Amino acid sequence: HSLEALCPVIMARTFAQLGQFQAAADTATAEGVASGCGLKPHYAGLLAQWLAALADAGVLEPSGHGDYRCRTSLDPAPLDQEIRRGLAALTADGSGAVLLDSFTTWADSQVELLRGQVSPLELLMPNGDTKVTDALYATNPVSMLQNRIAAGAVRSHVESRARHQPTVRLLEVGAGTGATTATVLAAL
């Protein structure tokens, strides 16, 4: 919940770092920010979601036709201080600690990500290390539960089919990191 509460602050800081909403009543659109700030065009949809989220948080207000107006100027320095205080107040261990460290790096890399100067894959697997993806998809409690449920469902299906059909074929689609597959295979 604490990390989620920091997300609008990180979004606001990113817009401020891009030179947006520097004065009260400044307006912008997602497409305008993407094109005017040298961002990858495919991030315009994400920026539109961020603008809407900031409007929901009361930082911006919609002014029509996809335009948003800031209520007060966005200054990156105080926003950065708020992010640092929020992150410093968090503690975690195990996979949570890995994710917290990664979140800090990701939060600081928003502008570079949006400009295509940093690869999302490098942030997920720095130097080919899988500890971040393991923490996301394999070793955190929610992922472990979801993977066990998926494995149980597949095992149940295979067992029910095996009574009538000696061979059951499985097709894996979209196996990202293979965390669910590893759990399914162990269950089989």
Coordinates of C-alpha atoms in Angstrom, one line a residue:
H1 CA 0.0 0.0 0.0
S2 CA 2.9 2.4 0.8
L3 CA 4.5 1.8 -2.6
E4 CA 1.2 2.3 -4.3
A5 CA 0.7 5.6 -2.5
L6 CA 4.1 6.7 -3.9
C7 CA 3.1 6.0 -7.5
P8 CA 1.3 9.3 -8.1
V9 CA 4.3 11.2 -6.6
I10 CA 6.6 9.4 -8.9
M11 CA 4.4 10.1 -11.9
A12 CA 4.2 13.8 -10.9
R13 CA 8.0 13.9 -10.5
T14 CA 8.5 12.3 -13.9
F15 CA 6.3 15.0 -15.6
A16 CA 8.2 17.7 -13.6
Q17 CA 11.6 16.2 -14.7
L18 CA 10.3 16.4 -18.3
G19 CA 9.6 20.1 -17.8
Q20 CA 5.8 19.7 -17.7
F21 CA 3.4 21.6 -15.4
Q22 CA 6.1 24.0 -14.2
A23 CA 3.6 26.8 -13.5
A24 CA 0.1 26.7 -12.1
A25 CA -2.5 26.3 -14.9
D26 CA 0.0 24.7 -17.4
T27 CA -1.8 22.2 -19.6
A28 CA -0.6 19.2 -21.5
T29 CA -1.9 16.1 -23.3
A30 CA -0.3 12.7 -23.4
E31 CA 0.5 13.0 -27.0
G32 CA 2.0 16.4 -26.6
V33 CA 4.2 15.3 -23.8
A34 CA 5.4 12.2 -25.7
S35 CA 6.2 14.2 -28.8
G36 CA 7.5 17.3 -27.1
C37 CA 9.8 15.5 -24.7
G38 CA 11.4 13.0 -27.0
L39 CA 9.6 10.0 -25.6
K40 CA 8.8 6.8 -27.4
P41 CA 5.4 7.3 -29.1
H42 CA 4.1 4.0 -27.8
Y43 CA 4.2 5.4 -24.3
A44 CA 1.4 8.0 -25.1
G45 CA -1.2 5.5 -23.8
L46 CA 0.7 5.1 -20.5
L47 CA 1.1 8.9 -20.2
A48 CA -2.7 9.2 -20.6
Q49 CA -3.2 6.8 -17.8
W50 CA -0.7 8.7 -15.6
L51 CA -2.5 12.0 -16.4
A52 CA -5.8 10.4 -15.4
A53 CA -4.3 9.0 -12.2
L54 CA -2.9 12.4 -11.3
A55 CA -6.3 13.9 -11.9
D56 CA -7.9 11.3 -9.6
A57 CA -5.2 12.2 -7.0
G58 CA -6.1 15.8 -7.2
V59 CA -2.8 16.9 -8.7
L60 CA -4.2 17.7 -12.1
E61 CA -7.6 18.5 -13.4
P62 CA -9.0 17.5 -16.8
S63 CA -9.6 20.6 -19.0
G64 CA -11.2 18.8 -22.0
H65 CA -10.1 16.9 -25.1
G66 CA -7.4 15.0 -23.3
D67 CA -5.8 18.1 -21.8
Y68 CA -4.9 18.3 -18.2
R69 CA -4.2 21.4 -16.2
C70 CA -2.0 21.5 -13.0
R71 CA -3.5 22.9 -9.9
T72 CA 0.0 24.0 -8.6
S73 CA 3.4 23.9 -10.2
L74 CA 5.3 20.6 -10.1
D75 CA 8.8 21.0 -8.8
P76 CA 10.9 17.8 -9.0
A77 CA 13.1 18.5 -6.0
P78 CA 10.3 18.4 -3.3
L79 CA 8.7 15.5 -5.1
D80 CA 12.0 13.7 -5.0
Q81 CA 12.3 14.4 -1.3
E82 CA 8.8 13.0 -0.7
I83 CA 9.7 9.8 -2.7
R84 CA 13.0 9.4 -0.7
R85 CA 11.2 9.8 2.6
G86 CA 8.5 7.3 1.6
L87 CA 11.0 4.7 0.4
A88 CA 13.2 5.1 3.5
A89 CA 10.2 4.4 5.7
L90 CA 9.7 1.0 4.1
T91 CA 11.3 -2.2 5.2
A92 CA 11.1 -5.7 3.7
D93 CA 13.0 -8.9 3.7
G94 CA 13.4 -11.8 1.3
S95 CA 11.8 -11.2 -2.1
G96 CA 10.2 -8.1 -0.7
A97 CA 13.6 -6.5 -0.1
V98 CA 14.6 -7.3 -3.7
L99 CA 11.5 -5.7 -5.0
L100 CA 11.9 -2.7 -2.8
D101 CA 15.5 -2.1 -4.0
S102 CA 14.3 -2.6 -7.6
F103 CA 11.4 -0.2 -7.1
T104 CA 13.8 2.5 -6.1
T105 CA 15.8 1.9 -9.2
W106 CA 12.7 1.9 -11.4
A107 CA 11.4 5.0 -9.9
D108 CA 14.6 6.8 -10.7
S109 CA 14.7 5.5 -14.2
Q110 CA 11.3 6.8 -15.5
V111 CA 12.5 9.5 -17.9
E112 CA 15.2 7.2 -19.4
L113 CA 12.7 4.4 -19.8
L114 CA 10.2 6.6 -21.5
R115 CA 12.9 7.9 -23.9
G116 CA 14.1 4.4 -24.6
Q117 CA 17.5 5.1 -23.1
V118 CA 17.2 2.3 -20.6
S119 CA 15.8 -1.1 -21.5
P120 CA 13.0 -2.5 -19.3
L121 CA 14.6 -5.9 -19.7
E122 CA 17.9 -4.6 -18.2
L123 CA 15.9 -3.3 -15.2
L124 CA 14.1 -6.6 -14.7
M125 CA 17.2 -8.7 -15.3
P126 CA 20.3 -6.5 -14.5
N127 CA 23.3 -8.1 -16.1
G128 CA 21.2 -11.3 -16.8
D129 CA 20.6 -11.8 -13.0
T130 CA 17.1 -13.3 -12.4
K131 CA 16.7 -12.3 -8.7
V132 CA 14.3 -9.5 -9.6
T133 CA 12.1 -11.6 -11.9
D134 CA 12.2 -14.4 -9.3
A135 CA 11.0 -12.0 -6.7
L136 CA 8.2 -10.8 -9.0
Y137 CA 7.0 -14.1 -10.3
A138 CA 8.3 -17.0 -8.1
T139 CA 9.3 -16.2 -4.6
N140 CA 6.9 -13.6 -3.3
P141 CA 3.9 -15.0 -1.4
V142 CA 1.3 -13.9 -4.0
S143 CA 3.2 -15.4 -6.9
M144 CA 3.8 -18.6 -4.9
L145 CA 0.1 -19.0 -4.2
Q146 CA -0.9 -18.2 -7.8
N147 CA 1.7 -20.7 -9.2
R148 CA 0.5 -23.4 -6.8
I149 CA -3.1 -22.8 -7.8
A150 CA -2.2 -23.0 -11.5
A151 CA -0.1 -26.2 -10.9
G152 CA -3.0 -27.8 -9.0
A153 CA -5.4 -27.0 -11.8
V154 CA -3.2 -28.4 -14.4
R155 CA -2.4 -31.5 -12.3
S156 CA -6.2 -32.1 -11.7
H157 CA -6.9 -31.8 -15.4
V158 CA -4.1 -34.2 -16.3
E159 CA -5.2 -36.7 -13.7
S160 CA -8.8 -36.6 -14.9
R161 CA -7.8 -37.0 -18.5
A162 CA -5.2 -39.8 -17.8
R163 CA -8.0 -42.2 -16.9
H164 CA -9.4 -42.1 -20.4
Q165 CA -6.3 -41.0 -22.4
P166 CA -2.8 -42.3 -21.6
T167 CA -1.1 -39.3 -23.1
V168 CA -1.9 -35.7 -22.3
R169 CA -0.2 -32.9 -24.2
L170 CA 0.3 -29.4 -22.7
L171 CA 1.1 -26.3 -24.5
E172 CA 2.8 -23.4 -22.7
V173 CA 2.0 -20.0 -24.0
G174 CA 3.7 -16.7 -22.9
A175 CA 6.1 -18.2 -20.4
G176 CA 7.9 -15.0 -19.5
T177 CA 10.3 -16.2 -16.8
G178 CA 9.1 -19.8 -16.5
A179 CA 8.2 -19.5 -12.8
T180 CA 4.7 -20.9 -13.2
T181 CA 6.0 -23.6 -15.5
A182 CA 8.5 -24.8 -12.9
T183 CA 5.8 -25.1 -10.3
V184 CA 3.5 -27.0 -12.8
L185 CA 6.2 -29.4 -13.8
A186 CA 7.1 -30.1 -10.2
A187 CA 3.4 -30.9 -9.6
L188 CA 3.2 -33.2 -12.6

